[in-house]
């Protein structure tokens, strides 16, 4: 599904280059659930942003669904991003002025989905996430777990091929975190490709593959054994 | 999608109520100012365009080249036979109307009650040519009978109340006798945008039958009425200089040769000719006299519009700077929306929608403000404007365009800036904005350049006016009451009145003059050839006591006392400026003869010299001037000097005396110092307009500053918290937050001072007697601006400085 080759990313500060990613090459196949792990500052979020086309690498190539993303102009990238990728954030990043319903609806607006269809799609997902009763509340009226639920609903409303999550449970209690991870797992079981960034070993076990980053290098890339997942 | 934009716009406006209120308040004040000035401008430019064939209507005038050193001159007063000859000589003239304006007020008697009303005379096709609709009576040819008159609605009401007066008789005094006239029609009140107006309209045929009219009916040498013509469609006569000159030469065959012979003119073209002015330009061609409403220089209209636009701009800048200041708070939303697939365009449209929504709300508030403030504005502008979409349909689209443009101007930079944010930067918290933005600083500075510039201008205008009103004009102006005796049999009344007043203790002295001071033209002028050069002299006809009553000091010779006995005389008293102009000195002036003044050989002889006094406004240099004693002329204005103090007693005794002598005529009076202040009416109006504009712009600029200071305090919350933890106190933090803004105000003052100095010096140049530009004006304006700005900011910064640092540091 996506193929990163020799990705490098650095920031200039004065004459010094400070490296964030160095020579990263990764392949992710359709249907995988990849976890990116590593200590703070190892480049996890940057890698996720590059995959999500929110950021550009300084060098290297990036193919998404066999298209060379690194050669695209901003507009085309936004377009791909809009149609194939969903994002979930640690801090939820809901829009405070919009209700639950409207937050979930927003990506559809940017995809020019007709009003009638929008209503049906949003109603569907509210139902699936058991949030119908809360649809007219504002984010500030929800608990963290519920906010993140809305965040996930919003990320998948456009039926993306790839779901990216940056520490989705980082701000949540354990219980709420588990609920979100279970949700991810069921999405994965339905065939969604997921890439998440996390610090938590436990959350990593929900996935199928772990990518260890250290100082901008890929230190390890291993499959998660089904047994361990069940045991933990 | 669009509905969604509006919804979000509403919610974010509601969420930031304080800022929204500041923005709406500011924008609506700015818009209200601009709307009123626009209305004023539309009204001024609409003058005389309501006549149905306005583009075919012209006013004929005489054009004289600069023959006497006083500049070129367009005179709209023309001789009686000119109109008829003009119409018969030029086939292009479809209709012609001579319009003799009223000379002051006439006495009009209805049911034994006498009122003072202006009576004008016009030719028959008047109502066909001009659009002054008739509401009662004969609407076709109301003036077909010479003894018919037409009243305006207002006058009809004043004389007859609600009833329809057509067919009724009124009496008007002509040449000392009351004559009866029949009211044939009542015309609708004259629109406010008509240069020419009338109260009672009589027939030109009647005027021609009066002694005065008969004498001038065929005279080409007495110019006193206006000539209006309607040209055939597509006629080029108005611009055909050759034809018009031919006409002039036909009726004044020898004049040009005489002027050239006398050496007054050696230019290429003719020294005198006729020209035609489209009536639609009567009001806005400043070089020509207007109608009854003084003509206005379009430059002044544009200046006012520019000032109003400046005020609006300040409000728009407020919106922009506040939006930028707030952008940190909106950055997250931008980031999230972009991640969800929004393009820059979507976001820009969203933010622009917000701005336009705000400007729509502001326009609504502004329209309410306009309806409340218009009466005050009318006082300032000396107009009676109404914000009426039916009178000026163009107001509709102007308001709509103004709203959209204001929204776009205010919203476009914030939209551009906000939509540029990249999600990765937003989420990394690497966006720094607020008061430190260079663009914001420039905008805030320009706001203060504008507003402090206006304040400086106001101070200059006010001190110039104060100077002109308080400077000694060279005569006594306090405690003098002018009694208006125009149109009465004054020659008979005056001695009786004077004698009666001499016994009243409150009254010190009584004198008379042909004209008052400070009203109308306030002088009569004559030109003659003295020893080979043309002289222009202002002349006043006065009685024996005038100079002593007015306390005008004699420098040489004597006053008019001796002539008291011998009546008819040729003695004149001249002023110092006339000495200089005529090349005399104080020692040889007395006894000089003004040769060439009169054709009949009785040239005036100088008997005295007075010190120059300012009979004209301080705008003008004192010019050569002289006093005559009454001879043919009637003393129309009585100057009554009363004891200092409360004038009510003296006034009531004056009125009693007046009524006892002339019971039929209403008593009309004014105070001399009030009359003189009328010289400065336009300056006063100008000063009140710019002082209002200055006050409003300072207020708006401070409103913006307040919002910005509040935002800065929020954006720098963490910094303030850390500083407090490190031991900074409230003063330190207020200083920290105020310093940056005060710096901007200082920069603004540095820019505004030389600019306003330059502009106001230009303005002052138009006054012959003026204040010198004083440095204290800059100091006052500067200290004022800084103080106001500082107070505005410190309210916010003290609040920020008092927050407990634990709270501001907790959430980071």
PDB file of C-alpha atoms in Angstrom, chain B residues 61-199:
ATOM      1  CA  UNK B  61     -23.312  84.739 -17.166  1.00  0.00           C
ATOM      2  CA  UNK B  62     -20.941  87.499 -18.033  1.00  0.00           C
ATOM      3  CA  UNK B  63     -17.269  86.613 -18.035  1.00  0.00           C
ATOM      4  CA  UNK B  64     -14.752  89.363 -17.371  1.00  0.00           C
ATOM      5  CA  UNK B  65     -11.029  88.882 -17.702  1.00  0.00           C
ATOM      6  CA  UNK B  66      -8.749  90.176 -14.966  1.00  0.00           C
ATOM      7  CA  UNK B  67      -9.034  93.918 -15.691  1.00  0.00           C
ATOM      8  CA  UNK B  68      -8.509  95.393 -12.241  1.00  0.00           C
ATOM      9  CA  UNK B  69      -6.080  93.047 -10.585  1.00  0.00           C
ATOM     10  CA  UNK B  70      -8.892  91.416  -8.620  1.00  0.00           C
ATOM     11  CA  UNK B  71      -8.963  88.280 -10.758  1.00  0.00           C
ATOM     12  CA  UNK B  72     -11.312  87.012 -13.428  1.00  0.00           C
ATOM     13  CA  UNK B  73     -14.960  87.251 -12.633  1.00  0.00           C
ATOM     14  CA  UNK B  74     -18.139  85.465 -13.611  1.00  0.00           C
ATOM     15  CA  UNK B  75     -21.179  87.589 -12.917  1.00  0.00           C
ATOM     16  CA  UNK B  76     -24.610  86.014 -13.095  1.00  0.00           C
ATOM     17  CA  UNK B  77     -26.429  89.325 -12.716  1.00  0.00           C
ATOM     18  CA  UNK B  78     -27.520  90.439 -16.137  1.00  0.00           C
ATOM     19  CA  UNK B  79     -29.558  93.327 -17.584  1.00  0.00           C
ATOM     20  CA  UNK B  80     -33.289  92.949 -18.193  1.00  0.00           C
ATOM     21  CA  UNK B  81     -33.338  93.020 -22.013  1.00  0.00           C
ATOM     22  CA  UNK B  82     -30.553  90.442 -22.301  1.00  0.00           C
ATOM     23  CA  UNK B  83     -32.797  87.440 -21.752  1.00  0.00           C
ATOM     24  CA  UNK B  84     -35.303  88.376 -24.450  1.00  0.00           C
ATOM     25  CA  UNK B  85     -32.568  89.234 -26.961  1.00  0.00           C
ATOM     26  CA  UNK B  86     -30.734  86.027 -26.168  1.00  0.00           C
ATOM     27  CA  UNK B  87     -33.878  84.008 -26.845  1.00  0.00           C
ATOM     28  CA  UNK B  88     -34.655  85.798 -30.093  1.00  0.00           C
ATOM     29  CA  UNK B  89     -31.079  85.862 -31.431  1.00  0.00           C
ATOM     30  CA  UNK B  90     -30.365  82.179 -30.887  1.00  0.00           C
ATOM     31  CA  UNK B  91     -32.793  79.722 -32.442  1.00  0.00           C
ATOM     32  CA  UNK B  92     -31.305  76.992 -30.227  1.00  0.00           C
ATOM     33  CA  UNK B  93     -32.944  78.565 -27.198  1.00  0.00           C
ATOM     34  CA  UNK B  94     -36.245  76.793 -26.685  1.00  0.00           C
ATOM     35  CA  UNK B  95     -37.291  78.602 -23.539  1.00  0.00           C
ATOM     36  CA  UNK B  96     -35.940  81.462 -21.496  1.00  0.00           C
ATOM     37  CA  UNK B  97     -36.707  82.582 -17.965  1.00  0.00           C
ATOM     38  CA  UNK B  98     -35.424  85.689 -16.261  1.00  0.00           C
ATOM     39  CA  UNK B  99     -35.311  85.175 -12.533  1.00  0.00           C
ATOM     40  CA  UNK B 100     -35.006  88.210 -10.328  1.00  0.00           C
ATOM     41  CA  UNK B 101     -34.228  87.115  -6.794  1.00  0.00           C
ATOM     42  CA  UNK B 102     -35.714  88.948  -3.860  1.00  0.00           C
ATOM     43  CA  UNK B 103     -33.707  91.838  -2.523  1.00  0.00           C
ATOM     44  CA  UNK B 104     -34.168  91.144   1.121  1.00  0.00           C
ATOM     45  CA  UNK B 105     -37.620  90.647   2.527  1.00  0.00           C
ATOM     46  CA  UNK B 106     -40.740  92.506   1.506  1.00  0.00           C
ATOM     47  CA  UNK B 107     -43.668  93.336   3.699  1.00  0.00           C
ATOM     48  CA  UNK B 108     -46.623  91.113   2.948  1.00  0.00           C
ATOM     49  CA  UNK B 109     -50.041  91.832   4.431  1.00  0.00           C
ATOM     50  CA  UNK B 110     -52.732  89.225   4.937  1.00  0.00           C
ATOM     51  CA  UNK B 111     -55.812  90.080   7.013  1.00  0.00           C
ATOM     52  CA  UNK B 112     -54.055  93.152   8.402  1.00  0.00           C
ATOM     53  CA  UNK B 113     -51.143  91.124   9.642  1.00  0.00           C
ATOM     54  CA  UNK B 114     -47.780  92.101   8.151  1.00  0.00           C
ATOM     55  CA  UNK B 115     -44.952  89.597   7.706  1.00  0.00           C
ATOM     56  CA  UNK B 116     -41.542  89.786   6.098  1.00  0.00           C
ATOM     57  CA  UNK B 117     -41.254  87.436   3.132  1.00  0.00           C
ATOM     58  CA  UNK B 118     -38.982  87.261   0.106  1.00  0.00           C
ATOM     59  CA  UNK B 119     -40.634  88.044  -3.202  1.00  0.00           C
ATOM     60  CA  UNK B 120     -38.960  87.022  -6.470  1.00  0.00           C
ATOM     61  CA  UNK B 121     -40.059  87.615 -10.039  1.00  0.00           C
ATOM     62  CA  UNK B 122     -39.828  85.295 -13.013  1.00  0.00           C
ATOM     63  CA  UNK B 123     -40.944  84.972 -16.612  1.00  0.00           C
ATOM     64  CA  UNK B 124     -43.996  82.995 -17.548  1.00  0.00           C
ATOM     65  CA  UNK B 125     -42.481  79.612 -18.669  1.00  0.00           C
ATOM     66  CA  UNK B 126     -40.907  79.168 -15.250  1.00  0.00           C
ATOM     67  CA  UNK B 127     -43.004  76.178 -14.238  1.00  0.00           C
ATOM     68  CA  UNK B 128     -42.581  74.523 -17.626  1.00  0.00           C
ATOM     69  CA  UNK B 129     -38.823  74.813 -17.521  1.00  0.00           C
ATOM     70  CA  UNK B 130     -38.156  73.951 -13.888  1.00  0.00           C
ATOM     71  CA  UNK B 131     -39.548  71.114 -11.816  1.00  0.00           C
ATOM     72  CA  UNK B 132     -41.204  72.867  -8.923  1.00  0.00           C
ATOM     73  CA  UNK B 133     -44.469  70.907  -8.768  1.00  0.00           C
ATOM     74  CA  UNK B 134     -47.703  72.794  -8.124  1.00  0.00           C
ATOM     75  CA  UNK B 135     -49.877  71.216  -5.443  1.00  0.00           C
ATOM     76  CA  UNK B 136     -52.864  73.566  -5.548  1.00  0.00           C
ATOM     77  CA  UNK B 137     -54.216  75.780  -8.281  1.00  0.00           C
ATOM     78  CA  UNK B 138     -53.206  76.412 -11.868  1.00  0.00           C
ATOM     79  CA  UNK B 139     -50.365  74.062 -12.663  1.00  0.00           C
ATOM     80  CA  UNK B 140     -50.026  75.137 -16.305  1.00  0.00           C
ATOM     81  CA  UNK B 141     -49.507  78.882 -16.361  1.00  0.00           C
ATOM     82  CA  UNK B 142     -49.998  80.221 -12.859  1.00  0.00           C
ATOM     83  CA  UNK B 143     -48.212  83.482 -13.695  1.00  0.00           C
ATOM     84  CA  UNK B 144     -50.115  84.321 -16.875  1.00  0.00           C
ATOM     85  CA  UNK B 145     -51.653  87.360 -15.181  1.00  0.00           C
ATOM     86  CA  UNK B 146     -49.136  89.959 -13.919  1.00  0.00           C
ATOM     87  CA  UNK B 147     -51.123  90.292 -10.723  1.00  0.00           C
ATOM     88  CA  UNK B 148     -50.868  86.588  -9.900  1.00  0.00           C
ATOM     89  CA  UNK B 149     -48.439  85.169  -7.362  1.00  0.00           C
ATOM     90  CA  UNK B 150     -47.382  81.652  -6.443  1.00  0.00           C
ATOM     91  CA  UNK B 151     -46.570  80.689  -2.853  1.00  0.00           C
ATOM     92  CA  UNK B 152     -44.573  77.782  -1.583  1.00  0.00           C
ATOM     93  CA  UNK B 153     -46.302  75.298   0.690  1.00  0.00           C
ATOM     94  CA  UNK B 154     -44.338  76.598   3.658  1.00  0.00           C
ATOM     95  CA  UNK B 155     -45.298  80.233   3.101  1.00  0.00           C
ATOM     96  CA  UNK B 156     -48.917  79.289   2.380  1.00  0.00           C
ATOM     97  CA  UNK B 157     -48.994  77.519   5.728  1.00  0.00           C
ATOM     98  CA  UNK B 158     -47.335  80.430   7.489  1.00  0.00           C
ATOM     99  CA  UNK B 159     -49.894  82.896   6.106  1.00  0.00           C
ATOM    100  CA  UNK B 160     -53.079  80.846   5.839  1.00  0.00           C
ATOM    101  CA  UNK B 161     -52.601  77.707   7.921  1.00  0.00           C
ATOM    102  CA  UNK B 162     -53.923  74.421   6.590  1.00  0.00           C
ATOM    103  CA  UNK B 163     -56.480  75.840   4.149  1.00  0.00           C
ATOM    104  CA  UNK B 164     -55.928  76.029   0.400  1.00  0.00           C
ATOM    105  CA  UNK B 165     -55.193  79.715  -0.291  1.00  0.00           C
ATOM    106  CA  UNK B 166     -55.605  79.718  -4.088  1.00  0.00           C
ATOM    107  CA  UNK B 167     -57.870  82.497  -5.298  1.00  0.00           C
ATOM    108  CA  UNK B 168     -57.230  84.522  -2.134  1.00  0.00           C
ATOM    109  CA  UNK B 169     -55.746  87.974  -2.155  1.00  0.00           C
ATOM    110  CA  UNK B 170     -52.551  89.084  -0.497  1.00  0.00           C
ATOM    111  CA  UNK B 171     -50.974  92.502  -0.389  1.00  0.00           C
ATOM    112  CA  UNK B 172     -47.305  93.067  -1.060  1.00  0.00           C
ATOM    113  CA  UNK B 173     -45.521  96.346  -0.569  1.00  0.00           C
ATOM    114  CA  UNK B 174     -43.817  97.704  -3.674  1.00  0.00           C
ATOM    115  CA  UNK B 175     -42.258 101.126  -3.693  1.00  0.00           C
ATOM    116  CA  UNK B 176     -43.915 102.070  -0.423  1.00  0.00           C
ATOM    117  CA  UNK B 177     -47.465 101.115  -1.382  1.00  0.00           C
ATOM    118  CA  UNK B 178     -49.279  97.880  -0.723  1.00  0.00           C
ATOM    119  CA  UNK B 179     -50.559  96.250  -3.923  1.00  0.00           C
ATOM    120  CA  UNK B 180     -53.099  93.404  -4.087  1.00  0.00           C
ATOM    121  CA  UNK B 181     -52.242  90.116  -5.773  1.00  0.00           C
ATOM    122  CA  UNK B 182     -54.182  86.917  -6.361  1.00  0.00           C
ATOM    123  CA  UNK B 183     -52.712  83.610  -5.297  1.00  0.00           C
ATOM    124  CA  UNK B 184     -52.994  81.437  -8.386  1.00  0.00           C
ATOM    125  CA  UNK B 185     -51.102  78.388  -7.170  1.00  0.00           C
ATOM    126  CA  UNK B 186     -49.124  76.834  -4.343  1.00  0.00           C
ATOM    127  CA  UNK B 187     -45.850  75.080  -5.187  1.00  0.00           C
ATOM    128  CA  UNK B 188     -44.422  72.185  -3.281  1.00  0.00           C
ATOM    129  CA  UNK B 189     -41.603  73.161  -0.941  1.00  0.00           C
ATOM    130  CA  UNK B 190     -38.285  73.672  -2.687  1.00  0.00           C
ATOM    131  CA  UNK B 191     -36.159  70.495  -2.485  1.00  0.00           C
ATOM    132  CA  UNK B 192     -33.099  70.828  -0.281  1.00  0.00           C
ATOM    133  CA  UNK B 193     -30.883  70.144  -3.277  1.00  0.00           C
ATOM    134  CA  UNK B 194     -32.018  73.139  -5.275  1.00  0.00           C
ATOM    135  CA  UNK B 195     -29.486  75.981  -5.553  1.00  0.00           C
ATOM    136  CA  UNK B 196     -32.210  78.484  -6.216  1.00  0.00           C
ATOM    137  CA  UNK B 197     -35.277  78.932  -4.110  1.00  0.00           C
ATOM    138  CA  UNK B 198     -38.173  81.297  -3.661  1.00  0.00           C
ATOM    139  CA  UNK B 199     -40.883  82.040  -1.135  1.00  0.00           C
TER     140      UNK B 199
END
